[in-house]
Coordinates of C-alpha atoms in Angstrom, one line a residue:
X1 CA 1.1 41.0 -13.2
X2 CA 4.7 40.7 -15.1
X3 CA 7.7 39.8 -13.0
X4 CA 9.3 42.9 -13.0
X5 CA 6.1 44.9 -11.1
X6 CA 6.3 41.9 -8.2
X7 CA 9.8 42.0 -7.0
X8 CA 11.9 45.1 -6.9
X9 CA 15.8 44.5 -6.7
X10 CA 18.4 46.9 -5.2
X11 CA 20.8 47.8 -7.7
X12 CA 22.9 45.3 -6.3
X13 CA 21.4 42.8 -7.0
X14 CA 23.6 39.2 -5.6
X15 CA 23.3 35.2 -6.4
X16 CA 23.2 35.1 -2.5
X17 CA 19.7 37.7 -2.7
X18 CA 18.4 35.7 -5.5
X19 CA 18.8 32.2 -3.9
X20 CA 17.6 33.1 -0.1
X21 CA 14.7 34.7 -2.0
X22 CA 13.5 31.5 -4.1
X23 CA 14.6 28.9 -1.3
X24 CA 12.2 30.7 0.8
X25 CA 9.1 30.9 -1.4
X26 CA 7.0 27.2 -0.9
X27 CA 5.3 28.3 -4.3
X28 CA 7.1 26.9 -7.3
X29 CA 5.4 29.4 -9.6
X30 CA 6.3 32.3 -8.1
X31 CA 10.2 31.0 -7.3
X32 CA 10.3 30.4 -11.3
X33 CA 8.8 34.3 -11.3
X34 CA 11.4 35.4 -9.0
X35 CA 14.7 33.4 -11.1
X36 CA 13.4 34.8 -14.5
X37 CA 13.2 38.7 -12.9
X38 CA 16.1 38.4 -11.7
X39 CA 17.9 38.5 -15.1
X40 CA 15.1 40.1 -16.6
X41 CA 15.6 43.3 -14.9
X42 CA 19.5 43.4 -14.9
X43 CA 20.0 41.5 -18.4
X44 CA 23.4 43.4 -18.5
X45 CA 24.5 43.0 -15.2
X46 CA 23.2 40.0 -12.8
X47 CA 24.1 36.4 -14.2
X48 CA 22.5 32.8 -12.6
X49 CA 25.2 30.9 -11.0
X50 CA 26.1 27.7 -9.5
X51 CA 23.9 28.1 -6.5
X52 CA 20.7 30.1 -8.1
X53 CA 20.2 27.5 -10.7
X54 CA 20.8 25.3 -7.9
X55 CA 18.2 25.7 -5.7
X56 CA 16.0 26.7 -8.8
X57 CA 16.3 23.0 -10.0
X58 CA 15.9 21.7 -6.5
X59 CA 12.5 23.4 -5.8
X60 CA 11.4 22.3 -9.7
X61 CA 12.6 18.9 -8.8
X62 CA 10.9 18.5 -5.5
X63 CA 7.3 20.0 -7.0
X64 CA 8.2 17.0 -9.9
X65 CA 8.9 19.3 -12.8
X66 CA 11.8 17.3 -14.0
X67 CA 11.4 18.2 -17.7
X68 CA 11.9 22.5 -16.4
X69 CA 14.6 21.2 -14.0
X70 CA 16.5 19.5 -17.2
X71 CA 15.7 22.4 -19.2
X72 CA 17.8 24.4 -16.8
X73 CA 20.5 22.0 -16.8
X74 CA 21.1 22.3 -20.4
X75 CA 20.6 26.2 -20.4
X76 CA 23.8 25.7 -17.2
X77 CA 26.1 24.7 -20.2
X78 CA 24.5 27.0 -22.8
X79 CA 25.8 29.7 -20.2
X80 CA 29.0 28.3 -19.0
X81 CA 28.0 28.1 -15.7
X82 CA 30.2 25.3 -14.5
X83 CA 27.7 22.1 -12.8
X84 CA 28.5 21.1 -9.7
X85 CA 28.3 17.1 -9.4
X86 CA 25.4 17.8 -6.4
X87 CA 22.5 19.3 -8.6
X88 CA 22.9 16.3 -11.0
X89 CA 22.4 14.2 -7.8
X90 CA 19.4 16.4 -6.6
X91 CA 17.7 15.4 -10.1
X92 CA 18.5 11.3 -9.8
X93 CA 17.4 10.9 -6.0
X94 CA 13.7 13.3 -7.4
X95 CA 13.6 10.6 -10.0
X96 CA 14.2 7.8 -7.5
X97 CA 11.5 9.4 -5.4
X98 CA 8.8 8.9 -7.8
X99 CA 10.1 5.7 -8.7
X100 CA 11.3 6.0 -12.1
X101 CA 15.0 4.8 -12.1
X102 CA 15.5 3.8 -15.2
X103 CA 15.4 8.3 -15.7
X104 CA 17.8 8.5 -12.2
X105 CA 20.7 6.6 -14.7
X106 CA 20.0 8.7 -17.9
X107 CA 20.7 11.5 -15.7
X108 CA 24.0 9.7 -14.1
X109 CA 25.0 8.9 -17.8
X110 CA 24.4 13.0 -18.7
X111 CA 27.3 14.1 -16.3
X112 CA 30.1 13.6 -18.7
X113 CA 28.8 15.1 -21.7
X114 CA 28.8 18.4 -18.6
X115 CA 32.1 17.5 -18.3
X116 CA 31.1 16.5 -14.7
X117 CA 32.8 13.4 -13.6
X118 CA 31.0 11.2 -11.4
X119 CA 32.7 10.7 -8.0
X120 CA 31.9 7.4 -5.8
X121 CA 28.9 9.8 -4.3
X122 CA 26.9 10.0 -7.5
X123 CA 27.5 6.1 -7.9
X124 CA 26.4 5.2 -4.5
X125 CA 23.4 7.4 -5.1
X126 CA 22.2 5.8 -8.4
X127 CA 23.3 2.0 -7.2
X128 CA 21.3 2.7 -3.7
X129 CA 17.8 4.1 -6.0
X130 CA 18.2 0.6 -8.2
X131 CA 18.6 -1.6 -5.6
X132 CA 15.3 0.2 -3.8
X133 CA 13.4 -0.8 -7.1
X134 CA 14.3 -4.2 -7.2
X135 CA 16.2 -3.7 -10.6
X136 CA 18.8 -6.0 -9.3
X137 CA 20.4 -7.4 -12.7
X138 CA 20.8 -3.7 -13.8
X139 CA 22.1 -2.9 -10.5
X140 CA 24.7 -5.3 -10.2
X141 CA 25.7 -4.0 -13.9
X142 CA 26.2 -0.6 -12.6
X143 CA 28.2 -2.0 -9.8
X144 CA 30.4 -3.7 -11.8
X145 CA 30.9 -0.5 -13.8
X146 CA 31.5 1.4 -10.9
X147 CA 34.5 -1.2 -9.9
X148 CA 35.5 -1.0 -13.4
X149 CA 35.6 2.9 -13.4
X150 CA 38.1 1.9 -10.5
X151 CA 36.3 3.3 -7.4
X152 CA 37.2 1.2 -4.1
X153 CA 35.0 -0.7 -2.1
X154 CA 33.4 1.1 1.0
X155 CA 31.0 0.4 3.8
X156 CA 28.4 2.5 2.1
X157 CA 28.5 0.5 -1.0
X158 CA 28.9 -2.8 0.3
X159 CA 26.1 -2.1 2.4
X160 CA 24.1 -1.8 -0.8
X161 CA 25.7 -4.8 -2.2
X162 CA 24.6 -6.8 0.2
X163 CA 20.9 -5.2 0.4
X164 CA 20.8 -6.5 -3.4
X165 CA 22.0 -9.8 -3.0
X166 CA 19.7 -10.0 0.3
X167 CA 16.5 -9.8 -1.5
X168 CA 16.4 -13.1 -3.4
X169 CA 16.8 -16.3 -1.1
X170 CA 18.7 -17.9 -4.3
X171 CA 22.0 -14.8 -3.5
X172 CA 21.3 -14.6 0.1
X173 CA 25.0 -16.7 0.8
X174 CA 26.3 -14.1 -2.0
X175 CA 25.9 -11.5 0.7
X176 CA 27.2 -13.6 3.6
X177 CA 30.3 -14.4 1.5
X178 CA 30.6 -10.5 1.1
X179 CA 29.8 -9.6 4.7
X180 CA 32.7 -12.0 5.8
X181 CA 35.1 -10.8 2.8
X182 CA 34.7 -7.0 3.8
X183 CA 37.6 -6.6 6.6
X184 CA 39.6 -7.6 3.5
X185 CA 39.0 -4.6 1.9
X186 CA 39.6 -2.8 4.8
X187 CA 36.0 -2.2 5.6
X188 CA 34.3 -3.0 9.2
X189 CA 30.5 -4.1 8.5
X190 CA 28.4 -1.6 10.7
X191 CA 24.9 -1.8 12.2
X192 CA 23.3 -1.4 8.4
X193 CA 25.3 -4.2 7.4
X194 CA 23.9 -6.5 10.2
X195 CA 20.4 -5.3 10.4
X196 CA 20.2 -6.0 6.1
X197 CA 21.4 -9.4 6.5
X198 CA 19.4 -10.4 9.7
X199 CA 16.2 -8.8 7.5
X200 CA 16.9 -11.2 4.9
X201 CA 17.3 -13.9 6.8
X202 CA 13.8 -13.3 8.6
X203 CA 12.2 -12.9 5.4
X204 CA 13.2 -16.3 4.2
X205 CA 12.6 -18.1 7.5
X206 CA 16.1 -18.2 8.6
X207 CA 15.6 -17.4 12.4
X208 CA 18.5 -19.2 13.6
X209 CA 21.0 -17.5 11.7
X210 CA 19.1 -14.3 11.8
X211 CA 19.8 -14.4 15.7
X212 CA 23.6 -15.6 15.2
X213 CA 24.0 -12.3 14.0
X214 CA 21.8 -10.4 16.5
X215 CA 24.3 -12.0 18.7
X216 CA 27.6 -11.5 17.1
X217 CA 26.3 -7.7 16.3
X218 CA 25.4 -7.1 19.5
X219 CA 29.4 -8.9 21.2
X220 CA 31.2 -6.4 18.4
X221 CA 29.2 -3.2 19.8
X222 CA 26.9 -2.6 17.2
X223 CA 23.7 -1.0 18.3
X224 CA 20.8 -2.6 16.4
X225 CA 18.2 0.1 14.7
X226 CA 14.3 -0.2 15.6
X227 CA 14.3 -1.7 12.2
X228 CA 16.7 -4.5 12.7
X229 CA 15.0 -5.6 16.2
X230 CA 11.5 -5.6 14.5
X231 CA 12.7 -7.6 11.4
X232 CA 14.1 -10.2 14.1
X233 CA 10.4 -9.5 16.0
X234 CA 8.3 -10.4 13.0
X235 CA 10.5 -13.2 12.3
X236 CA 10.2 -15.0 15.6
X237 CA 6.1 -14.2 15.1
X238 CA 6.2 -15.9 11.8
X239 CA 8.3 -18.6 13.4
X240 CA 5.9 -19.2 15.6
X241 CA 8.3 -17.8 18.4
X242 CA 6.1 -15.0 20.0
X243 CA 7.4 -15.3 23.8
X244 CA 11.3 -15.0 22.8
X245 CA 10.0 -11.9 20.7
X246 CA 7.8 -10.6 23.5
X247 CA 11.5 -10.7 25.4
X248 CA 13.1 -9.0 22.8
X249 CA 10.5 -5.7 23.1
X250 CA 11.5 -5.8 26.6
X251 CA 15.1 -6.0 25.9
X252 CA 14.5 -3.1 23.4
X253 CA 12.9 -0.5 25.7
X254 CA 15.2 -1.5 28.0
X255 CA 18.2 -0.3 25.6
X256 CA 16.7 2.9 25.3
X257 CA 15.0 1.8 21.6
X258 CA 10.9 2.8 21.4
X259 CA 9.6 0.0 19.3
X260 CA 7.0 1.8 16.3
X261 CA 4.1 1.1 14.4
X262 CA 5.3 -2.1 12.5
X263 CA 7.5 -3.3 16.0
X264 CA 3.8 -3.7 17.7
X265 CA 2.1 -4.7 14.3
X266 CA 4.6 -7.9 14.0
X267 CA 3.8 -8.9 18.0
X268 CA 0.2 -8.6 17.5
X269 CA 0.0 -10.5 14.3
X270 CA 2.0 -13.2 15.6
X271 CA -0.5 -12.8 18.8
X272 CA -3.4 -13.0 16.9
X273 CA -1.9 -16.4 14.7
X274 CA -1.6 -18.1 18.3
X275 CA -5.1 -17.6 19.2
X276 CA -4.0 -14.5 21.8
X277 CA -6.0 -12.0 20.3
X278 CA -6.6 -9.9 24.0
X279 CA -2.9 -9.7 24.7
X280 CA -2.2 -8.6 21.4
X281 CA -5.2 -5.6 22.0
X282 CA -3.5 -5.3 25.2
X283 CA -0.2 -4.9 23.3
X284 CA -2.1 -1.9 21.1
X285 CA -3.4 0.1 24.5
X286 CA -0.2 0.4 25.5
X287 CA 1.2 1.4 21.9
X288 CA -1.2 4.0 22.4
X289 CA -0.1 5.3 26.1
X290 CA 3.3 5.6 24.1
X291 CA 1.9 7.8 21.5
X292 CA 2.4 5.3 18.4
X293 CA -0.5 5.7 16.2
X294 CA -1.9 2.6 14.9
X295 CA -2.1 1.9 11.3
X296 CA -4.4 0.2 9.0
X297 CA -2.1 -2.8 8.8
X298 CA -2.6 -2.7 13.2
X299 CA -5.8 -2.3 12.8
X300 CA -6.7 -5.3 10.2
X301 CA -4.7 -7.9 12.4
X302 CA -6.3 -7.0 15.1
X303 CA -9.9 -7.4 13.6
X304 CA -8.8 -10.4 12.0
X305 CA -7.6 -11.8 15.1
X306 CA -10.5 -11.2 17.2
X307 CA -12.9 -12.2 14.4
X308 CA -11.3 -16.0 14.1
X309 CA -11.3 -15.9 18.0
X310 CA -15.8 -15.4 17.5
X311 CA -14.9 -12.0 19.8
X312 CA -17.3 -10.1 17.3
X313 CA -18.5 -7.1 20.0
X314 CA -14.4 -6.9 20.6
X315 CA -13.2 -6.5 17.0
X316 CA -16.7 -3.4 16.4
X317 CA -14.9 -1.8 19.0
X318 CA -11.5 -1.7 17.5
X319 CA -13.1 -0.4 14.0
X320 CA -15.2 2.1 16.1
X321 CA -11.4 3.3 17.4
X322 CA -10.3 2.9 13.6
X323 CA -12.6 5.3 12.2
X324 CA -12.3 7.8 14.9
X325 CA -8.7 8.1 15.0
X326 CA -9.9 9.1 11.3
X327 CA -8.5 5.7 9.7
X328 CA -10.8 4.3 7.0
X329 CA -11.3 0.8 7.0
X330 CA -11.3 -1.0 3.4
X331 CA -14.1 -3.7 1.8
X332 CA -11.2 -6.4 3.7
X333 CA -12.0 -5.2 7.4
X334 CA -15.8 -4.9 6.6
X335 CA -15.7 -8.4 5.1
X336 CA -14.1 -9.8 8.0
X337 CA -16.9 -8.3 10.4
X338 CA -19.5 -9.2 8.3
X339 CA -18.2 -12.9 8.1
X340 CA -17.3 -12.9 11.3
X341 CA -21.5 -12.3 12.3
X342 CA -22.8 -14.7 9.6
X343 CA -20.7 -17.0 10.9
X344 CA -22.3 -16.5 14.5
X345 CA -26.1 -16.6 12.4
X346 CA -26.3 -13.0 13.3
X347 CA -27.6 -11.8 9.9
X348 CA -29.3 -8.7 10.6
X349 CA -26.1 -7.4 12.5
X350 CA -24.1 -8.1 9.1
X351 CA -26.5 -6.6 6.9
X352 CA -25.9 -3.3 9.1
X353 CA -22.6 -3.4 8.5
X354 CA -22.9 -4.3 4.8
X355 CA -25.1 -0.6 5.1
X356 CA -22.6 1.0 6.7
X357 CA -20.0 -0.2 4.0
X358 CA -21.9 1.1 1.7
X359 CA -22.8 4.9 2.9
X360 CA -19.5 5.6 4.1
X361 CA -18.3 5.1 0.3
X362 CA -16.4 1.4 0.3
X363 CA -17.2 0.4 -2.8
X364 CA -16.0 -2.6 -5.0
X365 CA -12.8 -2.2 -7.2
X366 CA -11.5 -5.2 -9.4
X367 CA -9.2 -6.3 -6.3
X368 CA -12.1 -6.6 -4.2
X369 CA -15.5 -7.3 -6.7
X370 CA -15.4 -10.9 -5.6
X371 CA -15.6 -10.2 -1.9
X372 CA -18.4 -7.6 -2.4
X373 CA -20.2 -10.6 -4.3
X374 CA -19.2 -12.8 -2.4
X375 CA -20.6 -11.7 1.2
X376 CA -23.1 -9.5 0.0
X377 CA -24.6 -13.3 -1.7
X378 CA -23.9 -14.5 1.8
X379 CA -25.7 -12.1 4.3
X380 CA -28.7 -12.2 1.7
X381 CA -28.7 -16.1 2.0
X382 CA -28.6 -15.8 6.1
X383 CA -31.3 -13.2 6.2
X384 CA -33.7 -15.6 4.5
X385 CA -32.6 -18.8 6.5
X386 CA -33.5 -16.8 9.1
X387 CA -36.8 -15.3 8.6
X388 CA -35.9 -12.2 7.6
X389 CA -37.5 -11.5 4.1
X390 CA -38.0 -8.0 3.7
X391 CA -34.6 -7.1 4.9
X392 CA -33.4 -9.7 2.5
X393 CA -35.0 -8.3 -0.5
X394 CA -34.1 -4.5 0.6
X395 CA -30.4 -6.1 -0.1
X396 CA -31.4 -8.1 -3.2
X397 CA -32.8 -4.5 -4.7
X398 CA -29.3 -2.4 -3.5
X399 CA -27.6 -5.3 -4.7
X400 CA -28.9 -4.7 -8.4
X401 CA -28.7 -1.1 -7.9
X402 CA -25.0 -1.2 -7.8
X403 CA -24.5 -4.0 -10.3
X404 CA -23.5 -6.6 -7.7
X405 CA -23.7 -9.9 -9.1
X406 CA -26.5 -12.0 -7.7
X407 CA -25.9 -15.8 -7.7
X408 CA -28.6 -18.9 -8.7
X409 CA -28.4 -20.1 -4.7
X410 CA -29.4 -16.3 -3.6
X411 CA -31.8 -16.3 -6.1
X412 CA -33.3 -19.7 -4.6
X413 CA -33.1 -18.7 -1.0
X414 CA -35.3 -15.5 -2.0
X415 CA -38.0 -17.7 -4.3
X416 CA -38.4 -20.2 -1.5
X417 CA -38.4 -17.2 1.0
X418 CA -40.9 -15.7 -0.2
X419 CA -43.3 -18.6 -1.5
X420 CA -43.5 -19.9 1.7
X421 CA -44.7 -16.3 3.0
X422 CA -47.2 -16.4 -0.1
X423 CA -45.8 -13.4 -1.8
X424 CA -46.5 -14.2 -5.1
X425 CA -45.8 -11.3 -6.9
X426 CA -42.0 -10.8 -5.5
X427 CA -41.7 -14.5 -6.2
X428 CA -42.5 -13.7 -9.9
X429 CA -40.2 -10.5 -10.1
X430 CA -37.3 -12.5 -8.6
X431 CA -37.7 -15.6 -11.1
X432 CA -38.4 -13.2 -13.8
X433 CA -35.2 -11.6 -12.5
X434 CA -33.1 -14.6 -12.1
X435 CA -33.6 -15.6 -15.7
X436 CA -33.3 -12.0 -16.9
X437 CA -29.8 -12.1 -15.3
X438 CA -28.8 -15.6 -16.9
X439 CA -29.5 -17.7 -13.5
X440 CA -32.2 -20.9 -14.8
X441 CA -34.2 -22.3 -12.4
X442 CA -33.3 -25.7 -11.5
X443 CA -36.1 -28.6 -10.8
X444 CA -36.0 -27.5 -7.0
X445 CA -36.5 -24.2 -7.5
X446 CA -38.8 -24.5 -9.9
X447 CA -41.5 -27.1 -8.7
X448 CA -41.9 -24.8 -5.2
X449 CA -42.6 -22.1 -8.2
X450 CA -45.2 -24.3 -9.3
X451 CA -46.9 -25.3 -6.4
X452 CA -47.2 -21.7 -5.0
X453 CA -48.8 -20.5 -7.7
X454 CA -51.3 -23.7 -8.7
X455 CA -52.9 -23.2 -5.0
X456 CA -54.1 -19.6 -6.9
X457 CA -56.1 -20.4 -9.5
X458 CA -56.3 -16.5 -10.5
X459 CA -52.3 -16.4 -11.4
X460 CA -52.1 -19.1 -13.0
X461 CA -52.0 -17.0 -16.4
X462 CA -49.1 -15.5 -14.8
X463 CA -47.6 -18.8 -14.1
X464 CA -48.0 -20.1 -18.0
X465 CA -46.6 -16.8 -19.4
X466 CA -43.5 -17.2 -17.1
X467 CA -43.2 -21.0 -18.1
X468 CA -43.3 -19.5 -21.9
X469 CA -40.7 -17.2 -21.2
X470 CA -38.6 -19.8 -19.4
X471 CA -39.1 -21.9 -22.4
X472 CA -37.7 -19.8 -24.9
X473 CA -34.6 -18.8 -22.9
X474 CA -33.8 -22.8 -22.5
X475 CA -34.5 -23.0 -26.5
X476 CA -32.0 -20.4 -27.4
X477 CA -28.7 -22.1 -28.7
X478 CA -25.5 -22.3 -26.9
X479 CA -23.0 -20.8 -28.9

């Protein structure tokens, strides 16, 4: 269906029709359909402007096609059309979205060949996305041009300023030293200001000076965010501080401030460290009465917390609540459940859970093969220690299935497993297997071997052909 058969324009046609008409479609397609007919059906009469190309690059921009939003920029000067310095910016804070900043300057740097000179706006905008990406020696570059370029000092870039020098424990008195210079230049820090600094003190252990300047913030009327009174939170938890930052929720709510997600996250980690795991469970019913939803991070501390404390039939119940809130728990949380029941000999209540891992699709990537190894190896150890044989091998078998390295001590715990139960045949399979997958026998493992199979004269061919095979695997050279 060509353009011209989907919209039908009044003979007077206006930018204002054309740009109410594509800032309303949610369809990027079709708003590209409804810009090209535009011109398409009045090629002699209606021209793009300032604020149809606008929004056209805006709705390109924020379904990330930035090469069609550029091509429009260029086809802006091919026309005439005169740029304002606000659809540049609408391109460098899409790049900054998706985390390419390094494509948010090359757009900055464009302006003057547009003939668009960059105010303090477009500066603060490009200095603000490099800070956010940690590009901190090219960001202190551009802020040095920006000086250069002779643009004052202001709150807004300050701010930044400090944020940047904030980040790094080595510049943190660089920021101070600018905080205390700003009245200087006429600026008065605001709540950003002290909320940055008190964040980077917290994140480098600082406490003390971090709550100097809750102080002082609070004595010059400065209302601290939710984000500067959970920094100072998770600070005092890592400090080891949890009642003062129990006092400060209180003193939150009670200044009209709803603590979120990472407010109660921070209180029940720091819970958790001090061996309080029910208060900090305590702490997450009442997040829930106040409509915070719990994230994985919530979640994980919790489980972790109650694991360490044994409180096993606790932390099932807090990944039961996980999963139905529709919150999918990663191979970590399994692991930590699963650990947490070997480590209370409950093997056949990890191996369900090692199931359940595995039907509800957790499976291993390179961050976490180690720890599928790892307790898989463990919960197949347990259920042999623990006369559990069949279940053992049932894991041993989904094990190599799914190409889950088996170690020499698993291998030993199932020989020995199952020679003392007289099954001779899996104990042949799983030395066979074991030296198949690279694992020797040591003397141990291999005298119980022996003496299983001697007491049956009838499979003792089967024990000589093994021995063979074991032979020439210990011949081959090491290279």
């Amino acid at each position: 269906m060509g353009s011209k058969a989907m919209y039908k324009w009044s003979k007077q046609i206006t930018s204002s029709q054309v740009e109410q008409l594509i800032h309303a479609e949610k369809d990027v397609t079709k708003a590209t359909l409804i810009f090209d007919s535009a011109t398409a059906e009045y090629s002699n009469g209606f021209r793009h402007d300032c604020r149809t190309f606008g929004v056209m690059i805006s709705k390109l921009t924020s379904a990330n096609q930035f090469r069609l939003a550029e091509n429009l920029l260029d086809r802006m000067k091919e026309e005439k059309c005169a740029i304002a310095e606000d659809i540049f910016l609408t391109i460098c804070r899409a790049f900054g979205r998706v985390h390419k900043p390094l494509d948010a300057v090359r757009v900055f740097h464009k302006m003057n060949d547009f003939s668009c000179k960059p105010t303090e706006k477009s500066y603060i905008t490009v200095f603000a996305i490099l800070v956010e990406e940690n590009l901190l020696k090219i960001a202190l570059r551009f802020y040095k041009d920006m000086r250069g370029m002779g643009i004052k000092p202001s709150v807004a870039s300050l701010n930044i300023l400090i944020k940047a020098l904030c980040k790094n424990s080595g510049t943190i008195d660089a920021a101070l030293k600018i905080f205390h210079e700003m009245p200087k230049h006429g600026c008065t820090p605001d709540s950003y200001t002290y909320g940055t600094l008190i964040n980077g003190f917290c994140r480098i252990g600082k406490i003390n000076e971090a709550k100097e300047l809750f102080k002082e913030m609070e004595e010059k009327g400065c209302l601290p965010s939710v984000v500067t009174y959970t920094s100072l939170i998770c600070g005092l938890c890592q400090s080891s501080n949890v009642d003062e930052a129990m006092e400060l929720l209180e003193e939150m709510k009670t200044n009209g401030i709803e603590p979120n997600v990472f407010t109660y996250s921070s209180l029940m980690n720091g819970l958790c460290k001090g061996g309080h795991a029910s208060r900090a469970v305590e702490l997450l019913e009442t997040m829930i009465r106040k409509h915070q939803k719990p994230n994985v991070i919530t979640y994980s501390t919790l489980i972790n917390g109650l694991c360490k404390e044994a409180k096993l039939q606790e932390a099932v119940e807090i990944l039961d609540r996980m999963k139905l809130q529709g919150v999918k728990p990663d191979a970590g949380l399994y692991g930590k459940i699963i650990n947490g029941f070997c480590d209370l000999c409950k093997f056949q209540e990890a191996a369900n859970f090692l199931d359940e891992m595995v039907l509800t699709g957790v499976t291993p990537i390179r961050l976490t093969w180690s720890l599928h190894v790892r307790i898989h190896n463990m919960v197949v150890q347990g259920l042999c220690s623990s006369g559990n044989p069949d279940r053992a091998f049932q894991l041993y078998l989904s094990m190599q299935t799914r190409g889950i390295s088996i170690n020499a001590e698993t291998f030993d715990f199932l020989v020995k497993c199952y020679c003392k139960k007289g099954d001779l045949h899996k104990v042949y399979r799983i030395v066979d297997e074991m030296v198949l997958s690279g694992c020797v026998p040591d003397e141990g493992t291999w005298s119980i071997v022996i003496n299983g199979f001697w007491d049956r004269k009838k499979v003792r061919e089967a024990t000589q052909s093994l021995w063979i095979k074991l032979m020439g695997k210990l011949d081959e050279p090491v290279i």
